[in-house]
PDB file of C-alpha atoms in Angstrom:
ATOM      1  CA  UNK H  16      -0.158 -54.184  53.002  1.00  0.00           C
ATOM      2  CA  UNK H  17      -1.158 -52.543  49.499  1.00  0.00           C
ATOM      3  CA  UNK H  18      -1.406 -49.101  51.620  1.00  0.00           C
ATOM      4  CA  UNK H  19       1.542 -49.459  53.335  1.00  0.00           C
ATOM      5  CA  UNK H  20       3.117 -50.474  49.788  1.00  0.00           C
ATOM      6  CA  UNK H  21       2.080 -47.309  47.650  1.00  0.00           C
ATOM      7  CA  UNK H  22       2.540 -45.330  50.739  1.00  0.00           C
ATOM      8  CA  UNK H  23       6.229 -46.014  52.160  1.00  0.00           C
ATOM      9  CA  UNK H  24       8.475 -45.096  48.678  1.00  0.00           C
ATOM     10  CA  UNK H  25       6.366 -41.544  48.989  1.00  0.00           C
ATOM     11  CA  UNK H  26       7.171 -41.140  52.453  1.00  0.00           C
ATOM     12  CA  UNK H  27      10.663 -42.057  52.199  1.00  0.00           C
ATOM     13  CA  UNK H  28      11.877 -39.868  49.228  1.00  0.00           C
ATOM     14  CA  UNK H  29       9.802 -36.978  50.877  1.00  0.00           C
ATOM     15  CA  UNK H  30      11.707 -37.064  53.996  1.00  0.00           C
ATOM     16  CA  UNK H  31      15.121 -36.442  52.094  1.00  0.00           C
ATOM     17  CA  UNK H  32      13.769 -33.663  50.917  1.00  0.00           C
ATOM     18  CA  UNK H  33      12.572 -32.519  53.946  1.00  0.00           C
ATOM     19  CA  UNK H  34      15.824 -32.938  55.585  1.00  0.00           C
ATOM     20  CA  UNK H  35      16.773 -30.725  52.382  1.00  0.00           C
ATOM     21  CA  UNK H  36      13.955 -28.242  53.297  1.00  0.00           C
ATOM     22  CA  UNK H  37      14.402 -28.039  57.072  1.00  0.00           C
ATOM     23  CA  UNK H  38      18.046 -26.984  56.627  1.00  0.00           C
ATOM     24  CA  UNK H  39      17.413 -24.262  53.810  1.00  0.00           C
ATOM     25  CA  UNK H  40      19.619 -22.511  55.104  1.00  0.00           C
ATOM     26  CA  UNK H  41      21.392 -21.285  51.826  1.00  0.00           C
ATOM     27  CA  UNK H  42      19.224 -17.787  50.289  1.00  0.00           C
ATOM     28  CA  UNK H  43      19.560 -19.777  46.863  1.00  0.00           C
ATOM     29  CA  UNK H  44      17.517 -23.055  48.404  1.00  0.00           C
ATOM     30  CA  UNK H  45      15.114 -20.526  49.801  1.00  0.00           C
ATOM     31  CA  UNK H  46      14.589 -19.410  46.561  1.00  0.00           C
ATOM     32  CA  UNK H  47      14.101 -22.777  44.944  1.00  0.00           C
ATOM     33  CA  UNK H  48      11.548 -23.808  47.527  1.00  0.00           C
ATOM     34  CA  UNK H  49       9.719 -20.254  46.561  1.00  0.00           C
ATOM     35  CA  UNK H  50       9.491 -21.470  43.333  1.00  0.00           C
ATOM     36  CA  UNK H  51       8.315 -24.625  43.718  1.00  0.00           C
ATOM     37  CA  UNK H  52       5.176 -23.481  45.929  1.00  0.00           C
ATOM     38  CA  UNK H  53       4.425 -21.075  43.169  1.00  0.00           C
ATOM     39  CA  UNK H  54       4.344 -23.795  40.562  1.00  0.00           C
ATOM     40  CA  UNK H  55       2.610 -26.037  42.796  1.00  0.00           C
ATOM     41  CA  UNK H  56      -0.455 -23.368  43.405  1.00  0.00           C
ATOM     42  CA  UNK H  57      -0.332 -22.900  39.546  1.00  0.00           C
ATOM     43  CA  UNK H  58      -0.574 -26.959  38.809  1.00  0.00           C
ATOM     44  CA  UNK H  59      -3.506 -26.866  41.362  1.00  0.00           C
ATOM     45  CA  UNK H  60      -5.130 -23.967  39.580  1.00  0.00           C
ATOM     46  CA  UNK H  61      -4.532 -25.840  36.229  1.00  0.00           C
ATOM     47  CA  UNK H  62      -6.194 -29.133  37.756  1.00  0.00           C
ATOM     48  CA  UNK H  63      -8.893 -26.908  39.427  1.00  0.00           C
ATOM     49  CA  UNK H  64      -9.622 -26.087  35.795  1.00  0.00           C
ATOM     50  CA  UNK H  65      -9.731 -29.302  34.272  1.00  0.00           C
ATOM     51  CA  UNK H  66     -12.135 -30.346  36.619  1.00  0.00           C
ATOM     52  CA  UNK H  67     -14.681 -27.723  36.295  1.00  0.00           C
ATOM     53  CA  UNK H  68     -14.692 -27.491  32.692  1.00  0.00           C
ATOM     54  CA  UNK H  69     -16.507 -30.760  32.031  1.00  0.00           C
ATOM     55  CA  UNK H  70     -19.302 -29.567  34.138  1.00  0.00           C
ATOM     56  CA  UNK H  71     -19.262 -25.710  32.887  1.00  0.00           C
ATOM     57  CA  UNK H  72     -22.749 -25.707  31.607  1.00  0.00           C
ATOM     58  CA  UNK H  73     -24.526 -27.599  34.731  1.00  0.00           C
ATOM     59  CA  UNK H  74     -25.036 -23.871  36.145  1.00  0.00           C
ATOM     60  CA  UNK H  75     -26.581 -25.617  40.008  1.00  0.00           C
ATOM     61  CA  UNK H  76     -23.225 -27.495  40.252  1.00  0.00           C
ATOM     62  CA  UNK H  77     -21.629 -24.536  39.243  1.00  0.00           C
ATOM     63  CA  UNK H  78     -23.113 -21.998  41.800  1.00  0.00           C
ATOM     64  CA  UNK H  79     -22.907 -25.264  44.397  1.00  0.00           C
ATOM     65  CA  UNK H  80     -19.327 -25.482  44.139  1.00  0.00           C
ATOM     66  CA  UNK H  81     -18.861 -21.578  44.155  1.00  0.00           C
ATOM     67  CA  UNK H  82     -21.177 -21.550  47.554  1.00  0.00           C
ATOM     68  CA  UNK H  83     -19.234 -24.324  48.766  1.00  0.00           C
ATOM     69  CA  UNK H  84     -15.864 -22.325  48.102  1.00  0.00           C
ATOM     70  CA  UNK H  85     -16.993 -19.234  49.459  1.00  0.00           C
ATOM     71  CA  UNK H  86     -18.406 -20.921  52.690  1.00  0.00           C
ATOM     72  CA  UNK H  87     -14.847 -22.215  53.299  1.00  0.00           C
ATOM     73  CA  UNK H  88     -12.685 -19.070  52.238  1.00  0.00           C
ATOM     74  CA  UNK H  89     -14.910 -16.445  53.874  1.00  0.00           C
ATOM     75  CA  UNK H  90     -17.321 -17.906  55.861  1.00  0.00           C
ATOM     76  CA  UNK H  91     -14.571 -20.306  57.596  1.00  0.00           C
ATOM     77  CA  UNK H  92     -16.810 -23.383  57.562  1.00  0.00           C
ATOM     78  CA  UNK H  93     -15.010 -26.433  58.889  1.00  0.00           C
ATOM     79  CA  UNK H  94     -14.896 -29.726  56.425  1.00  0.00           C
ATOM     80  CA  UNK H  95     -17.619 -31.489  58.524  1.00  0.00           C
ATOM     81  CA  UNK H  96     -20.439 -28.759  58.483  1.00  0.00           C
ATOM     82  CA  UNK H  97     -19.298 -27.880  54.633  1.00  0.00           C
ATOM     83  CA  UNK H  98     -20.170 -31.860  53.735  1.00  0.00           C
ATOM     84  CA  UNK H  99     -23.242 -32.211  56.646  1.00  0.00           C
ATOM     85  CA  UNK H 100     -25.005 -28.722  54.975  1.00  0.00           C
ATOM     86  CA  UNK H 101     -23.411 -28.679  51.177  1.00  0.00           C
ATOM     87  CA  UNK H 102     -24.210 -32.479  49.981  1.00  0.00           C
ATOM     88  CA  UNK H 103     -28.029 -32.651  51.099  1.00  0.00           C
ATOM     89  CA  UNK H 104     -28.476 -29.594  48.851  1.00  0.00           C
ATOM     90  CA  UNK H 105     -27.095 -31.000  46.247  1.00  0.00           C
ATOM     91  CA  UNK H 106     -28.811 -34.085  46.751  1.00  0.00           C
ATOM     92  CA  UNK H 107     -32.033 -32.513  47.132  1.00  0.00           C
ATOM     93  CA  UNK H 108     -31.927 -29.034  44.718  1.00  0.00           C
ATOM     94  CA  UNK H 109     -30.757 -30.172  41.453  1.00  0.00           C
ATOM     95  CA  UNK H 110     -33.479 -32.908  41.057  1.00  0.00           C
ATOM     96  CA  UNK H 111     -36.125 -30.948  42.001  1.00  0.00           C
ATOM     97  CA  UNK H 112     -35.225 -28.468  39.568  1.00  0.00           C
ATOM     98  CA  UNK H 113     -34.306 -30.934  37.089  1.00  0.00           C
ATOM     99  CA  UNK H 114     -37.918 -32.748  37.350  1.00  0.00           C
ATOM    100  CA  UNK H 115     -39.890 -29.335  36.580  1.00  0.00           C
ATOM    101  CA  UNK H 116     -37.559 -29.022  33.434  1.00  0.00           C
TER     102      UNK H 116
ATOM    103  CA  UNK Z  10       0.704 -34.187  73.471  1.00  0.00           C
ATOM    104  CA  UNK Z  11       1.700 -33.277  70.012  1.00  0.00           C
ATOM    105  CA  UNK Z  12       1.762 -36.012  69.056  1.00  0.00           C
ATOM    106  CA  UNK Z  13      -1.503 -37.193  70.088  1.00  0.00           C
ATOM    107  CA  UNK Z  14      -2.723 -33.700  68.709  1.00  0.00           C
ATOM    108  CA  UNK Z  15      -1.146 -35.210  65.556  1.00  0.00           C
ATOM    109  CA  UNK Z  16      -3.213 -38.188  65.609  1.00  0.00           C
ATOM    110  CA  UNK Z  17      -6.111 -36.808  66.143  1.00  0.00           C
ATOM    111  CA  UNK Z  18      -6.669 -34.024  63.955  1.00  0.00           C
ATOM    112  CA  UNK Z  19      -5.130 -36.159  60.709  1.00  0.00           C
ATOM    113  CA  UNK Z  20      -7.320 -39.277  61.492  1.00  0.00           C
ATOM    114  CA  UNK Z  21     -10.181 -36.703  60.941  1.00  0.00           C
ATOM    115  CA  UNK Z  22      -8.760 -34.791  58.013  1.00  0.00           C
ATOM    116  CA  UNK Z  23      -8.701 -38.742  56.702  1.00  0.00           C
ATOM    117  CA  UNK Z  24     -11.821 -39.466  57.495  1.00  0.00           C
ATOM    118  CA  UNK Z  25     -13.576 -36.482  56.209  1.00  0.00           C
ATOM    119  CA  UNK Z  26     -11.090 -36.732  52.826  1.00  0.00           C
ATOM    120  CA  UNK Z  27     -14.406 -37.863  50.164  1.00  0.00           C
ATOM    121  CA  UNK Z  28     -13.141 -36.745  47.160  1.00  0.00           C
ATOM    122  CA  UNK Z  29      -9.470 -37.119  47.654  1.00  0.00           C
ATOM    123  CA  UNK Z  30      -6.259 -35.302  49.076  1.00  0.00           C
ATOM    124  CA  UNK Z  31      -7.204 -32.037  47.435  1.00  0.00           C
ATOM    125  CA  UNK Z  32     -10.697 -31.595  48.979  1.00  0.00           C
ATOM    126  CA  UNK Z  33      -9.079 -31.481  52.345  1.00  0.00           C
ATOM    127  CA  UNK Z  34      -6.271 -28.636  51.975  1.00  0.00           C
ATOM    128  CA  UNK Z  35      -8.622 -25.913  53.111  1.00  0.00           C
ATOM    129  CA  UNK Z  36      -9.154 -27.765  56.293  1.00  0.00           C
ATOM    130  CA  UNK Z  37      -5.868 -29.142  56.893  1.00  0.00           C
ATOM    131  CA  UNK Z  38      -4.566 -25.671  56.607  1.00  0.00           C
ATOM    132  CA  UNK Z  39      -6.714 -24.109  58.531  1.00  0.00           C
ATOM    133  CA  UNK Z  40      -5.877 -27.205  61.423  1.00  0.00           C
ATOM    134  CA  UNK Z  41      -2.051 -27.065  61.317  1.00  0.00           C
ATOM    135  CA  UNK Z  42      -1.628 -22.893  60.261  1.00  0.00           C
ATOM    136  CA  UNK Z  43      -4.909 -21.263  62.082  1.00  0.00           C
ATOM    137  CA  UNK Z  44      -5.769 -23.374  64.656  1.00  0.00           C
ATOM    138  CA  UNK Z  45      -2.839 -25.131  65.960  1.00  0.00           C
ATOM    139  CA  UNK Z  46      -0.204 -22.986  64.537  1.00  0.00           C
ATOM    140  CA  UNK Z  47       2.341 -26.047  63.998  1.00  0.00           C
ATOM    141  CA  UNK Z  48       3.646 -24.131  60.631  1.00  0.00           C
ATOM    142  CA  UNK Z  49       3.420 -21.102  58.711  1.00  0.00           C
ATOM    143  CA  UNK Z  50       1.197 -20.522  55.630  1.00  0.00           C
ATOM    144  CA  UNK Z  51       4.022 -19.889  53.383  1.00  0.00           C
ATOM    145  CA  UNK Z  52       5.333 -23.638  55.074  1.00  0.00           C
ATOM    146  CA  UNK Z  53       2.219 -25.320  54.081  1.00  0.00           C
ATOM    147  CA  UNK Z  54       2.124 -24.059  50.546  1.00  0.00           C
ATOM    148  CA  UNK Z  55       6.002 -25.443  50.088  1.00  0.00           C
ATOM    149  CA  UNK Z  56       5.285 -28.984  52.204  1.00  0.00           C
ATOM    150  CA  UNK Z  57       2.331 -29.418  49.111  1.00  0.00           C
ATOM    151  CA  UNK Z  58       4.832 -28.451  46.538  1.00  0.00           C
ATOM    152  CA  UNK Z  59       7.346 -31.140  47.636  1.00  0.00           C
ATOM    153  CA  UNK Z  60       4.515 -33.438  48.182  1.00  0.00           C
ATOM    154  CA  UNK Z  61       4.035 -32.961  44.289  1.00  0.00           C
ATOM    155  CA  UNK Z  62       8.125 -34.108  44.095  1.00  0.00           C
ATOM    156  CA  UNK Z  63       7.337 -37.211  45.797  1.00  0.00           C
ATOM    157  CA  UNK Z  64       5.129 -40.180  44.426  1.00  0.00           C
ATOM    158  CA  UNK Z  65       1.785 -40.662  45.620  1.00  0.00           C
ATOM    159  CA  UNK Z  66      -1.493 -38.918  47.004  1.00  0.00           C
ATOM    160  CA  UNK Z  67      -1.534 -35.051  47.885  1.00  0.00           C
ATOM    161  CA  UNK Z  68      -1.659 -36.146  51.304  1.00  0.00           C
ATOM    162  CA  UNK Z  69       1.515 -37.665  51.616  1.00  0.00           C
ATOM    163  CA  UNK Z  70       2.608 -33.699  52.906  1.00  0.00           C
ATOM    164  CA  UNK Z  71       1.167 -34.915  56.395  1.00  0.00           C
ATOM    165  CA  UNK Z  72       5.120 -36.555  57.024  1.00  0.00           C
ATOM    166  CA  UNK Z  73       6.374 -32.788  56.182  1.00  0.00           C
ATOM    167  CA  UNK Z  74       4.034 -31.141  58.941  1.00  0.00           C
ATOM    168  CA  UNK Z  75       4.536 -34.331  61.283  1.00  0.00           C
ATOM    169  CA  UNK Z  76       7.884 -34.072  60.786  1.00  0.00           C
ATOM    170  CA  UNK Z  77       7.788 -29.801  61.744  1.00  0.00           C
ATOM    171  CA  UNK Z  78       5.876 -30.695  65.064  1.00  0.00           C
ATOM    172  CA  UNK Z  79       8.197 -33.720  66.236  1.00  0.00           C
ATOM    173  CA  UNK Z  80      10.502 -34.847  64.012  1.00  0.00           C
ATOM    174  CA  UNK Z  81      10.807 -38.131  62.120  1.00  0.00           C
ATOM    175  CA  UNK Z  82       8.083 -39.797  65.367  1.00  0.00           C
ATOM    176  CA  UNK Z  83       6.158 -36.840  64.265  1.00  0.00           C
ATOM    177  CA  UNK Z  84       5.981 -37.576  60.673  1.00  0.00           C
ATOM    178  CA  UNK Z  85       5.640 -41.512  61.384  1.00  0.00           C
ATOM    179  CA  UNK Z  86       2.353 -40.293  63.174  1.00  0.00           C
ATOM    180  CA  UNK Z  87       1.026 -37.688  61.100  1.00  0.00           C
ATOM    181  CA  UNK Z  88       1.632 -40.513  57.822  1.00  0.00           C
ATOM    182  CA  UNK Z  89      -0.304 -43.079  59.536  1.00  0.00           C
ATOM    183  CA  UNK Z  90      -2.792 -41.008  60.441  1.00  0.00           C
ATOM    184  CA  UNK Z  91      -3.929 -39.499  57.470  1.00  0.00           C
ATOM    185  CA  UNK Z  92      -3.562 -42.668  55.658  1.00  0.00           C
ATOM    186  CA  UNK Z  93      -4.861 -45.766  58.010  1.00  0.00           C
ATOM    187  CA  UNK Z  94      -8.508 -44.057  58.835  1.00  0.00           C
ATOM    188  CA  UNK Z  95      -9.587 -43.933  55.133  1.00  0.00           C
ATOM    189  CA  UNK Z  96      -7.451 -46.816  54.042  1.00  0.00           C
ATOM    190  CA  UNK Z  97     -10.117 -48.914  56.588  1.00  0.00           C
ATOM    191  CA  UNK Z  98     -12.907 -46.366  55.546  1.00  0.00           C
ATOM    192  CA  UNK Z  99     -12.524 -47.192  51.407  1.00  0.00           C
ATOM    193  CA  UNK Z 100     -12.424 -51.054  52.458  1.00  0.00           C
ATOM    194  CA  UNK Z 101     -15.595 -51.012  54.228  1.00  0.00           C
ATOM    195  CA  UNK Z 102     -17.635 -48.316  51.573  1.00  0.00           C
ATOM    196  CA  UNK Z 103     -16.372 -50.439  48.921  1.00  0.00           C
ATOM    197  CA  UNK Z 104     -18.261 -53.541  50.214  1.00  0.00           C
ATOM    198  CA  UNK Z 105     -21.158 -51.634  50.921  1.00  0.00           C
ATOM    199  CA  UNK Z 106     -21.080 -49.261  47.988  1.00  0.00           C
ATOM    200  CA  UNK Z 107     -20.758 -53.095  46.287  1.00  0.00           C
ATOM    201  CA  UNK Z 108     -24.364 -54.215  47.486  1.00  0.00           C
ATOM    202  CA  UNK Z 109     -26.589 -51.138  45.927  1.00  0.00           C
ATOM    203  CA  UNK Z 110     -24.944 -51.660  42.061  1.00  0.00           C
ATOM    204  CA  UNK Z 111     -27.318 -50.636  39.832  1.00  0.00           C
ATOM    205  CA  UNK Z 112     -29.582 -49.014  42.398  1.00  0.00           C
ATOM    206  CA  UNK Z 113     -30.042 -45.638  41.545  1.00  0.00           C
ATOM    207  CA  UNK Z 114     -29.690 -43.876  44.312  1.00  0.00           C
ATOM    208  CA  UNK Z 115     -25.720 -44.743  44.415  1.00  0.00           C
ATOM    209  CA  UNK Z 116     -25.031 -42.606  41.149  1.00  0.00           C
ATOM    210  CA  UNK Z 117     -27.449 -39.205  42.775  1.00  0.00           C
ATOM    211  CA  UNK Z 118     -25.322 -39.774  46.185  1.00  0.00           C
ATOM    212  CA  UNK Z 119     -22.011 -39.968  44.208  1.00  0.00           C
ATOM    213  CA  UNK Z 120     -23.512 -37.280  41.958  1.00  0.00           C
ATOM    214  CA  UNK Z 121     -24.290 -34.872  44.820  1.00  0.00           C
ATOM    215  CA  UNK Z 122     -20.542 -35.198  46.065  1.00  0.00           C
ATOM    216  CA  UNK Z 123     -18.569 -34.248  43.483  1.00  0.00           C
ATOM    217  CA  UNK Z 124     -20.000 -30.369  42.682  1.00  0.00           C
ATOM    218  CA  UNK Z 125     -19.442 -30.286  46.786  1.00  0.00           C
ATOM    219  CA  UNK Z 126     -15.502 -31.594  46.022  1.00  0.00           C
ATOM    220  CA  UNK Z 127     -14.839 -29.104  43.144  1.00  0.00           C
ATOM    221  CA  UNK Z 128     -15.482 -26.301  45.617  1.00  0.00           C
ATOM    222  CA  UNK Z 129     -13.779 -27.547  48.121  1.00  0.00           C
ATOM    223  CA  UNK Z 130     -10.782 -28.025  45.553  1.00  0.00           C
ATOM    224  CA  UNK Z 131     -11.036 -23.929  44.322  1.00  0.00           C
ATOM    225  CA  UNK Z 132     -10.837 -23.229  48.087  1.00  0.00           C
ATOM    226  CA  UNK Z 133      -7.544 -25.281  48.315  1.00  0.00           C
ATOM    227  CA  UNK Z 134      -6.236 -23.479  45.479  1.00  0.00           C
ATOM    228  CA  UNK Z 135      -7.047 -20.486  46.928  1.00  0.00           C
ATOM    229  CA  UNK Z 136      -5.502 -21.362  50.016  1.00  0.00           C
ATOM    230  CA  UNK Z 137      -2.285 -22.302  48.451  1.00  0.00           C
ATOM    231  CA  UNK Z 138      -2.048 -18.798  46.680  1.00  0.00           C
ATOM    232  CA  UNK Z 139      -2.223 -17.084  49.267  1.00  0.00           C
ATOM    233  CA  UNK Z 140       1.038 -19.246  51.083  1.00  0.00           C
ATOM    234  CA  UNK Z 141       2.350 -18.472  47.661  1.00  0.00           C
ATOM    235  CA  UNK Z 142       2.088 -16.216  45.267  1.00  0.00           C
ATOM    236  CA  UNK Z 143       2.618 -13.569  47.451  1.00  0.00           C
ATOM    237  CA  UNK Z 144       5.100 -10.635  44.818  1.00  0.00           C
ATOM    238  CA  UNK Z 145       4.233 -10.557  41.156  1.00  0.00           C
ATOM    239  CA  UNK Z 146       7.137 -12.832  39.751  1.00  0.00           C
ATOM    240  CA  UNK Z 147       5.773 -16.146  42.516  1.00  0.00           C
ATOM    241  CA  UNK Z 148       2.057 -15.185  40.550  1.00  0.00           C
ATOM    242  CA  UNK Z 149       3.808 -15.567  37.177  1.00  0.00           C
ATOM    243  CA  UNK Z 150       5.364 -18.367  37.779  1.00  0.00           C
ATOM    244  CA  UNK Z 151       1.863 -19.778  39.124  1.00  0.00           C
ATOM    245  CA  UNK Z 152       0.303 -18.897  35.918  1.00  0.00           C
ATOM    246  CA  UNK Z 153       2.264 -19.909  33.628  1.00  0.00           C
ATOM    247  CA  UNK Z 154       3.140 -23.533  35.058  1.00  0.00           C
ATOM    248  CA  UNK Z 155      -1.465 -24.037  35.227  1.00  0.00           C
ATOM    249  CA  UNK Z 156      -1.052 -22.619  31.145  1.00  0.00           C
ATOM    250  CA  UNK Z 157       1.725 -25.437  30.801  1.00  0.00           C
ATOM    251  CA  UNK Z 158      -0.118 -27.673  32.592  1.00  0.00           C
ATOM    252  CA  UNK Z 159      -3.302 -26.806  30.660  1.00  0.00           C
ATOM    253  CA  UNK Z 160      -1.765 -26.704  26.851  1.00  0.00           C
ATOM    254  CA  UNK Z 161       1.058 -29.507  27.246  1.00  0.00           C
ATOM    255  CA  UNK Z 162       1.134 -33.154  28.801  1.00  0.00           C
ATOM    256  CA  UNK Z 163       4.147 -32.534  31.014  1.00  0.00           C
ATOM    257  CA  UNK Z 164       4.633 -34.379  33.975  1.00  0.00           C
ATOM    258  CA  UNK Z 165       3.967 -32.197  36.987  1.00  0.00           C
ATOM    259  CA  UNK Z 166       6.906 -33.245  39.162  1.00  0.00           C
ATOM    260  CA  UNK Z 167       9.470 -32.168  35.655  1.00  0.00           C
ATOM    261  CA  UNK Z 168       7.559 -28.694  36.378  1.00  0.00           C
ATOM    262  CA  UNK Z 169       7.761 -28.346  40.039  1.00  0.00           C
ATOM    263  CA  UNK Z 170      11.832 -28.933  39.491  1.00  0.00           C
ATOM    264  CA  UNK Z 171      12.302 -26.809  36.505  1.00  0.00           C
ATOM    265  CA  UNK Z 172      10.715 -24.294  39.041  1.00  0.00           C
ATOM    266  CA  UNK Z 173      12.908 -24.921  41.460  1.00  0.00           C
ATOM    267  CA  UNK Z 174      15.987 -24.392  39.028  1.00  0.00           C
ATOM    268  CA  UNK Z 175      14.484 -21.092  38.125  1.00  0.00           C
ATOM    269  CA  UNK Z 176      13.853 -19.995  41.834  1.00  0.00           C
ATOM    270  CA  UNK Z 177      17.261 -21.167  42.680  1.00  0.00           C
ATOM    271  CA  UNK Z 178      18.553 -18.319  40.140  1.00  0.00           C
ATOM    272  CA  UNK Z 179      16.225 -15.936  40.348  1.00  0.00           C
ATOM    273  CA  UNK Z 180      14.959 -15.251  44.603  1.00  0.00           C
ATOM    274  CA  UNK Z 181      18.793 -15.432  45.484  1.00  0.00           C
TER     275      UNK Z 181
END
């Protein structure tokens, strides 16, 4: 009930403006929706940010999250062998480095 | 067929979402763009931007691309799908994750996830851009709403339409 409660208004208001987006139809729409993307890559890049910076001078979760990254973008690992390879290592790694510090 | 298709590959997505709505962009796109070509890339950067109009989790973009495969019985799917799996899934960690307070062991596991999450979220933003940003003034833009975002507390949805105000005027 409490999913389907913080889910619905979402999922209502986001289908007008789908109906809006489907039918872009009009070059100045098109444009607007252009926008939008591009501000919504930059607010991801911004969030990206604020979540690494806590965390910018723990140098294994650092180069774990870069691996993890580049596995995905170039390596095309899917979600389930990125979790199943990427979370035992960090499990494992950073304490036993950790305990001979 | 789609719509079982639907199912299916959100309930995953859901499934495998530790870490929240972001972590799962890289795979999602790579499901509904590269895999099952349901939309374009450029599509599934603009369904996350108006997600980001709309209130609650990243994920709520699922209706968009339901809604591109099979209309509104598409998006009904796709929404329940990517919602009901890990709706049940929290429920059930939660009571378990409940028992072993204070154990050690529960802080390392939850420790080990979250370097795992962060790159999973740089290779969502990375797949965004590249929907995106794809002449110099759509980079611009990208960089200076993250330097807003960064210096100011603006609300992110106030950005995404201000955007949208200055597309409207200037990609005409």
């Amino acid at each position: 009930m409490a999913l389907a409660a913080s889910v619905l208004p979402g999922f209502a208001i986001l289908m007008l403006l789908g109906a809006i987006a489907f039918n872009a139809h009009f070059l100045w729409l098109q444009g607007a929706l252009r926008a939008c993307a591009a501000v919504a890559v930059g607010l991801a890049f911004a969030n990206a940010i604020e979540m690494t910076w806590p965390r910018r001078h723990d140098l294994i979760d650092l180069a774990i999250a870069a691996a993890v990254a580049i596995a995905v973008l170039l390596l095309h690992a899917s979600l389930v062998l990125t979790f199943l390879i990427f979370v035992p290592l960090s499990f494992l790694v950073p304490h036993g480095w950790r305990m001979r510090v | 067929m789609n719509l079982s298709r639907l199912a299916i590959a959100f309930a995953v997505l859901s499934l495998l979402g530790f870490g929240g709505g972001k972590a799962i962009i890289p795979q999602m796109h790579t499901d509904v763009v590269d895999n099952f070509h349901w939309i374009s890339s450029a599509e599934f950067t603009r369904f996350y931007a108006l997600g980001k109009l709309a209130p609650g989790p990243t994920t709520t973009m699922a209706g968009l691309v339901g809604y591109a495969v099979d209309g509104m019985m598409g998006a009904v799917v796709a929404t329940v799908a990517i919602f009901l799996p890990a709706g049940v899934l929290v429920r059930l960690a939660g009571i378990a994750w409940g028992r072993f307070d204070g154990h050690p062991w529960r802080d390392r596991i939850s420790g080990s996830l979250k370097p795992v999450v962060l790159g999973l979220i740089w290779a969502g933003v990375v797949t965004l851009a590249r929907g995106a940003t794809d002449a110099p003034p759509t980079a611009l833009l990208a960089l200076v709403a993250a330097f807003i975002l960064l210096r100011t507390n603006w609300n992110q949805s106030l950005l995404v339409l201000c955007a949208g105000a200055i597309g409207a005027a200037m990609f005409r």
